[in-house]
Short mmCIF file of C-alpha atoms and ligand atoms in Angstrom, two decimals:
data_model
loop_
_atom_site.label_atom_id
_atom_site.label_comp_id
_atom_site.label_asym_id
_atom_site.label_seq_id
_atom_site.Cartn_x
_atom_site.Cartn_y
_atom_site.Cartn_z
CA MET A 1 -0.14 -0.60 -0.13
CA GLY A 2 1.81 2.85 -0.51
CA VAL A 3 0.94 6.28 0.29
CA LEU A 4 0.21 9.56 -0.71
CA ASN A 5 -1.33 11.87 1.44
CA VAL A 6 -2.85 15.69 -0.33
CA THR A 7 -2.13 17.58 2.69
CA PRO A 8 -0.08 20.47 3.67
CA ASP A 9 0.68 19.01 7.24
CA SER A 10 1.04 14.90 6.83
CA PHE A 11 4.04 13.99 9.58
CA SER A 12 6.33 12.83 6.25
CA ASP A 13 4.50 13.98 3.00
CA GLY A 14 2.78 17.36 4.30
CA GLY A 15 2.30 20.00 1.56
CA LEU A 16 4.77 17.64 -1.01
CA PHE A 17 1.33 16.53 -2.55
CA LEU A 18 -1.25 19.37 -2.12
CA ASP A 19 -1.53 20.62 -5.76
CA PRO A 20 -4.07 17.68 -7.87
CA ASP A 21 -1.05 17.84 -11.04
CA ALA A 22 1.39 16.12 -8.18
CA ALA A 23 -0.31 14.05 -6.46
CA VAL A 24 -1.23 12.01 -9.33
CA ALA A 25 1.93 12.50 -10.17
CA ARG A 26 3.08 11.05 -7.19
CA ALA A 27 0.01 8.38 -7.60
CA ARG A 28 1.76 7.06 -11.48
CA GLN A 29 4.89 6.83 -9.48
CA LEU A 30 3.94 4.51 -6.65
CA ALA A 31 2.02 2.45 -9.05
CA GLY A 32 4.99 1.59 -11.37
CA GLU A 33 7.45 1.26 -8.68
CA GLY A 34 5.25 -2.03 -8.15
CA ALA A 35 1.91 -1.08 -5.71
CA ASP A 36 -0.71 -2.79 -5.19
CA LEU A 37 -2.43 -0.54 -3.51
CA ILE A 38 -2.45 3.62 -3.12
CA ASP A 39 -3.74 4.98 -0.38
CA ILE A 40 -5.28 8.35 -0.90
CA GLY A 41 -5.84 10.41 2.69
CA GLY A 42 -6.46 14.36 2.41
CA GLU A 43 -6.76 14.81 6.81
CA SER A 44 -3.49 14.89 8.48
CA THR A 45 -3.95 11.88 11.64
CA ARG A 46 0.05 12.51 12.85
CA PRO A 47 0.44 13.22 16.42
CA GLY A 48 -1.21 16.51 17.66
CA ALA A 49 -3.22 16.45 14.22
CA GLU A 50 -6.48 18.98 13.73
CA PRO A 51 -9.57 17.70 12.26
CA VAL A 52 -10.06 18.82 8.51
CA ALA A 53 -13.48 20.41 7.42
CA GLU A 54 -14.79 18.15 5.24
CA PRO A 55 -15.88 20.35 1.72
CA GLU A 56 -12.24 21.09 1.99
CA GLU A 57 -10.65 17.19 2.60
CA LEU A 58 -13.64 16.26 -0.43
CA ASP A 59 -11.72 19.43 -2.67
CA ARG A 60 -7.79 17.45 -1.33
CA VAL A 61 -8.75 14.35 -2.15
CA ILE A 62 -11.83 14.15 -4.74
CA PRO A 63 -10.28 15.51 -8.06
CA VAL A 64 -7.08 13.29 -7.83
CA ILE A 65 -8.83 10.12 -7.40
CA GLU A 66 -11.55 11.28 -10.40
CA ARG A 67 -7.93 11.44 -12.27
CA LEU A 68 -6.96 8.14 -11.17
CA ALA A 69 -9.77 6.09 -11.62
CA GLU A 70 -10.02 5.79 -15.26
CA THR A 71 -6.00 5.27 -16.34
CA LEU A 72 -4.19 3.85 -12.79
CA GLU A 73 -3.98 -0.10 -13.04
CA VAL A 74 -3.76 -0.35 -9.20
CA PRO A 75 -6.93 0.36 -7.15
CA ILE A 76 -7.02 3.49 -4.80
CA SER A 77 -8.06 3.36 -1.28
CA ILE A 78 -9.05 6.56 0.50
CA ASP A 79 -7.94 7.04 4.06
CA THR A 80 -11.13 9.16 5.95
CA SER A 81 -12.89 8.20 8.37
CA LYS A 82 -15.83 10.55 7.23
CA SER A 83 -18.71 8.97 5.42
CA THR A 84 -18.97 11.39 3.26
CA VAL A 85 -15.55 11.56 1.63
CA ALA A 86 -15.58 7.88 1.63
CA ARG A 87 -19.12 7.92 -0.29
CA ALA A 88 -17.47 10.30 -2.92
CA ALA A 89 -14.14 8.97 -3.24
CA LEU A 90 -16.19 5.32 -3.81
CA ALA A 91 -18.16 7.22 -6.43
CA ALA A 92 -15.44 8.81 -8.38
CA GLY A 93 -13.42 5.28 -8.10
CA ALA A 94 -12.05 4.77 -4.59
CA SER A 95 -12.74 0.31 -4.02
CA PHE A 96 -11.02 0.55 -0.17
CA VAL A 97 -11.31 2.38 2.29
CA ASN A 98 -9.10 2.88 5.47
CA ASP A 99 -10.56 3.94 7.95
CA VAL A 100 -8.28 5.05 11.56
CA THR A 101 -11.94 5.07 13.39
CA ALA A 102 -12.44 1.05 12.66
CA LEU A 103 -15.86 2.58 11.98
CA ALA A 104 -16.58 4.53 14.76
CA GLY A 105 -15.91 7.68 14.06
CA ASP A 106 -18.82 8.81 11.80
CA PRO A 107 -21.74 6.49 12.23
CA GLY A 108 -22.72 6.55 8.66
CA MET A 109 -19.48 4.81 8.00
CA ALA A 110 -20.46 0.92 8.48
CA GLU A 111 -23.51 1.41 6.19
CA VAL A 112 -21.06 3.13 3.38
CA VAL A 113 -19.04 0.48 3.32
CA ALA A 114 -21.85 -1.91 3.10
CA GLU A 115 -23.83 -1.40 0.20
CA SER A 116 -20.25 0.21 -1.82
CA GLY A 117 -18.92 -3.36 -2.01
CA ALA A 118 -15.72 -1.76 -0.53
CA GLN A 119 -12.64 -3.77 1.57
CA VAL A 120 -12.16 -1.90 4.16
CA CYS A 121 -9.38 -1.77 6.24
CA LEU A 122 -10.13 -1.52 10.62
CA MET A 123 -7.15 0.36 12.77
CA HIS A 124 -6.91 0.69 16.35
CA MET A 125 -6.46 4.01 17.90
CA LYS A 126 -6.64 4.92 21.63
CA GLY A 127 -7.61 7.75 21.60
CA GLU A 128 -7.66 10.81 19.42
CA PRO A 129 -4.59 12.29 16.82
CA ARG A 130 -4.44 15.43 18.89
CA THR A 131 -3.83 13.32 22.26
CA MET A 132 -3.29 10.63 21.51
CA GLN A 133 0.52 10.56 21.62
CA GLU A 134 -0.21 11.30 25.70
CA ASP A 135 0.66 8.56 28.07
CA PRO A 136 -1.12 6.35 26.31
CA ARG A 137 -1.41 2.83 28.84
CA TYR A 138 -2.32 -0.42 28.74
CA ASP A 139 -2.05 -3.71 30.83
CA ASP A 140 -1.09 -5.34 27.50
CA VAL A 141 -0.85 -3.74 24.99
CA VAL A 142 -1.53 -6.90 22.62
CA SER A 143 -4.58 -8.48 23.94
CA GLU A 144 -6.02 -4.98 24.51
CA VAL A 145 -5.96 -4.02 20.44
CA ARG A 146 -6.57 -7.59 19.53
CA ALA A 147 -9.79 -7.83 21.74
CA PHE A 148 -11.05 -4.30 20.21
CA LEU A 149 -10.28 -5.66 16.73
CA GLU A 150 -11.91 -8.99 17.66
CA GLN A 151 -15.29 -6.43 18.89
CA ARG A 152 -14.61 -4.49 15.81
CA LEU A 153 -14.89 -6.93 13.03
CA THR A 154 -18.09 -8.32 15.10
CA PHE A 155 -19.71 -4.46 14.49
CA ALA A 156 -18.54 -4.69 10.57
CA VAL A 157 -20.17 -8.48 9.89
CA ALA A 158 -23.45 -7.53 11.88
CA ARG A 159 -23.81 -4.52 9.49
CA GLY A 160 -24.20 -5.97 6.52
CA ILE A 161 -19.50 -6.37 5.38
CA PRO A 162 -18.67 -9.88 4.49
CA GLU A 163 -15.83 -10.80 6.29
CA GLN A 164 -13.59 -11.73 3.47
CA ARG A 165 -13.42 -7.71 2.73
CA ILE A 166 -12.55 -7.17 6.32
CA TRP A 167 -8.66 -5.79 6.74
CA LEU A 168 -7.25 -5.45 10.60
CA ASP A 169 -4.64 -3.33 11.22
CA PRO A 170 -2.99 -2.35 14.95
CA GLY A 171 -2.56 1.13 13.93
CA ILE A 172 0.74 1.95 14.71
CA GLY A 173 2.15 5.06 16.60
CA PHE A 174 -1.40 5.85 17.04
CA GLY A 175 -1.84 6.18 21.25
CA LYS A 176 1.00 3.91 21.67
CA THR A 177 4.69 4.34 23.14
CA LEU A 178 7.95 2.85 21.35
CA GLU A 179 8.64 0.21 23.88
CA HIS A 180 3.53 -0.90 22.90
CA ASN A 181 4.37 -0.54 18.76
CA LEU A 182 7.88 -2.81 19.23
CA GLU A 183 5.59 -5.07 21.24
CA LEU A 184 2.60 -5.36 18.50
CA ILE A 185 4.89 -5.47 15.99
CA ARG A 186 7.11 -8.68 18.25
CA ARG A 187 3.62 -10.53 19.12
CA LEU A 188 1.69 -10.01 14.99
CA GLY A 189 1.37 -12.90 14.69
CA GLU A 190 -1.29 -13.02 18.11
CA LEU A 191 -3.86 -10.59 15.80
CA VAL A 192 -3.14 -12.66 13.05
CA ALA A 193 -4.75 -15.34 14.86
CA ILE A 194 -7.81 -13.89 14.18
CA GLY A 195 -8.49 -14.99 11.08
CA ARG A 196 -8.17 -11.77 8.70
CA PRO A 197 -5.75 -10.18 7.08
CA VAL A 198 -3.50 -7.46 9.12
CA VAL A 199 -2.12 -4.56 7.08
CA VAL A 200 1.32 -3.32 9.27
CA GLY A 201 1.81 1.02 8.61
CA ALA A 202 5.19 0.72 10.44
CA SER A 203 6.71 3.45 7.34
CA ARG A 204 9.01 6.80 8.20
CA LYS A 205 7.16 7.19 12.32
CA ARG A 206 7.96 8.35 15.20
CA PHE A 207 9.32 5.01 17.25
CA ILE A 208 11.58 4.20 14.13
CA GLY A 209 13.15 7.50 14.67
CA ALA A 210 13.12 7.34 18.60
CA LEU A 211 15.54 3.98 17.51
CA THR A 212 17.78 5.88 15.12
CA GLY A 213 17.42 9.37 15.88
CA ARG A 214 17.08 10.51 12.42
CA ALA A 215 14.68 12.69 11.11
CA GLU A 216 11.74 11.69 8.68
CA GLY A 217 13.54 11.57 5.34
CA GLU A 218 16.00 9.89 7.01
CA ARG A 219 13.82 6.23 8.35
CA LEU A 220 14.05 4.47 5.32
CA ALA A 221 16.69 1.50 6.19
CA GLY A 222 14.96 1.60 9.64
CA SER A 223 11.48 1.77 8.05
CA LEU A 224 12.49 -1.59 6.38
CA ALA A 225 13.59 -3.31 9.09
CA ALA A 226 9.95 -3.01 10.45
CA ALA A 227 8.59 -3.83 7.18
CA VAL A 228 10.29 -7.10 6.71
CA ILE A 229 9.84 -8.49 10.78
CA ALA A 230 5.68 -7.55 9.76
CA LEU A 231 5.76 -9.48 6.94
CA GLU A 232 8.00 -12.59 8.33
CA ARG A 233 4.95 -12.27 11.67
CA GLY A 234 2.53 -13.10 9.19
CA ALA A 235 1.51 -8.80 7.76
CA SER A 236 -0.83 -9.17 4.20
CA MET A 237 -0.03 -5.53 3.90
CA LEU A 238 2.42 -2.65 4.32
CA ARG A 239 1.79 0.44 4.62
CA VAL A 240 4.61 2.37 2.98
CA HIS A 241 5.83 5.64 2.06
CA ASP A 242 9.45 3.87 -0.38
CA VAL A 243 6.96 1.05 -2.21
CA ALA A 244 10.32 0.78 -4.73
CA ALA A 245 12.16 -0.06 -1.45
CA THR A 246 9.72 -2.08 0.24
CA ARG A 247 9.41 -4.38 -2.47
CA ASP A 248 12.43 -5.11 -2.93
CA ALA A 249 13.12 -5.99 0.45
CA LEU A 250 9.94 -7.78 0.98
CA LEU A 251 11.04 -9.42 -2.25
CA VAL A 252 13.89 -10.71 -1.05
CA ALA A 253 12.75 -11.39 2.36
CA GLY A 254 9.07 -12.96 1.70
CA ALA A 255 11.43 -15.32 -0.62
CA THR A 256 13.57 -16.90 1.94
CA LEU A 257 10.89 -17.07 4.18
CA GLU A 258 9.10 -18.83 1.71
CA SER A 259 10.24 -22.83 2.04
CA GLU A 260 9.51 -22.47 5.50
CA ARG A 261 6.18 -21.82 6.51
CA PRO A 262 3.27 -21.20 4.81
CA GLY A 263 2.64 -17.49 3.48
CA PRO A 264 1.01 -14.75 5.60
CA LEU A 265 -2.74 -14.47 4.21
CA ARG A 266 -2.91 -12.87 0.72
CA PRO A 267 -6.31 -11.84 -0.39
CA SER A 268 -7.13 -10.06 -3.81
CA LEU A 269 -7.36 -6.63 -3.95
CA ARG A 270 -9.76 -6.51 -7.01
CA GLY A 271 -12.04 -8.97 -6.31
CA GLY A 272 -13.46 -7.85 -2.53
CA LYS A 273 -12.26 -11.56 -2.08
N1 HH2 B 301 -1.16 5.32 9.59
C1 HH2 B 301 -1.17 6.59 9.17
C2 HH2 B 301 -2.65 7.20 8.26
N2 HH2 B 301 -3.10 5.53 7.95
N3 HH2 B 301 -3.96 4.70 7.79
C3 HH2 B 301 -3.72 2.24 8.62
N4 HH2 B 301 -4.73 1.88 7.93
N5 HH2 B 301 -2.43 2.90 9.30
C4 HH2 B 301 -1.75 3.11 9.33
O1 HH2 B 301 -0.05 2.80 10.29
C5 HH2 B 301 -1.78 4.91 9.23
C6 HH2 B 301 -2.39 4.65 8.16
C7 HH2 B 301 -0.29 7.90 9.42
O2 HH2 B 301 0.74 8.00 8.39
P1 HH2 B 301 0.96 9.28 7.11
O3 HH2 B 301 -0.53 9.10 6.74
O4 HH2 B 301 1.70 8.72 6.54
O5 HH2 B 301 1.16 10.74 8.24
P2 HH2 B 301 -0.68 11.88 7.98
O6 HH2 B 301 -1.33 11.39 9.11
O7 HH2 B 301 0.36 12.86 9.16
O8 HH2 B 301 -0.42 11.59 7.36
#
């Protein structure tokens, strides 16, 4: 999953792709580098981020999706927690909804996903972006995240979204300390055991900066280490900014692991199954 933030303030690519021409070119570049899905977002969820009003979010993402939908050879994901934005994005050609609130942020979201036939990623977050990094605490982070994801999965299915269309994500960096993030990746198998494919978004995140002392743009090597371990622990999709390098790392790691154990769950991004 290649990240495309059409925002002025995202933590690593904020301001770079706010111009629709630049955003469209970036999406094509990510697809050319080997992304299987392009995740387009118009609202930053970095720690401390302020919410974006719906008209502004629509203005940022819809023109880009409209221009890409007909020509891009890979599916498009809309990274939003607003049902109106998801509905418009799906109408414009997206086929995947990446909701960092796991359908809990907007009461209309489950229905939009259910009716459209789109796939959906349900992510764990403790609190909300503005305040989530203020001393997050868990008894056992993996058990809590697992219980939350199971509960949101049950909710989504009860609201008419077939289980086969649902992906789960521990939400690296969303209300988690460095240790919480490392433990979630280390014990990812406990989340894979829920039985749905797991997405991991560790790319360029703050915990990598905390370990390496590097700024956002210099965290590729650390991000690749996290991606490879996540793959080895059963992740099915990695949400990343640096697609070409990640693809190579995953190809080599995947080929090396292949003979040892069955590959991770690889659901198709195209047929909804
Ligand atoms: N991380 C971010 C945003 N959306 N979605 C999923 N499913 N998983 C993630 O880990 C995740 C996500 C934050 O990263 P980014 O989009 O690069 O930054 P920002 O939120 O500042 O736009």
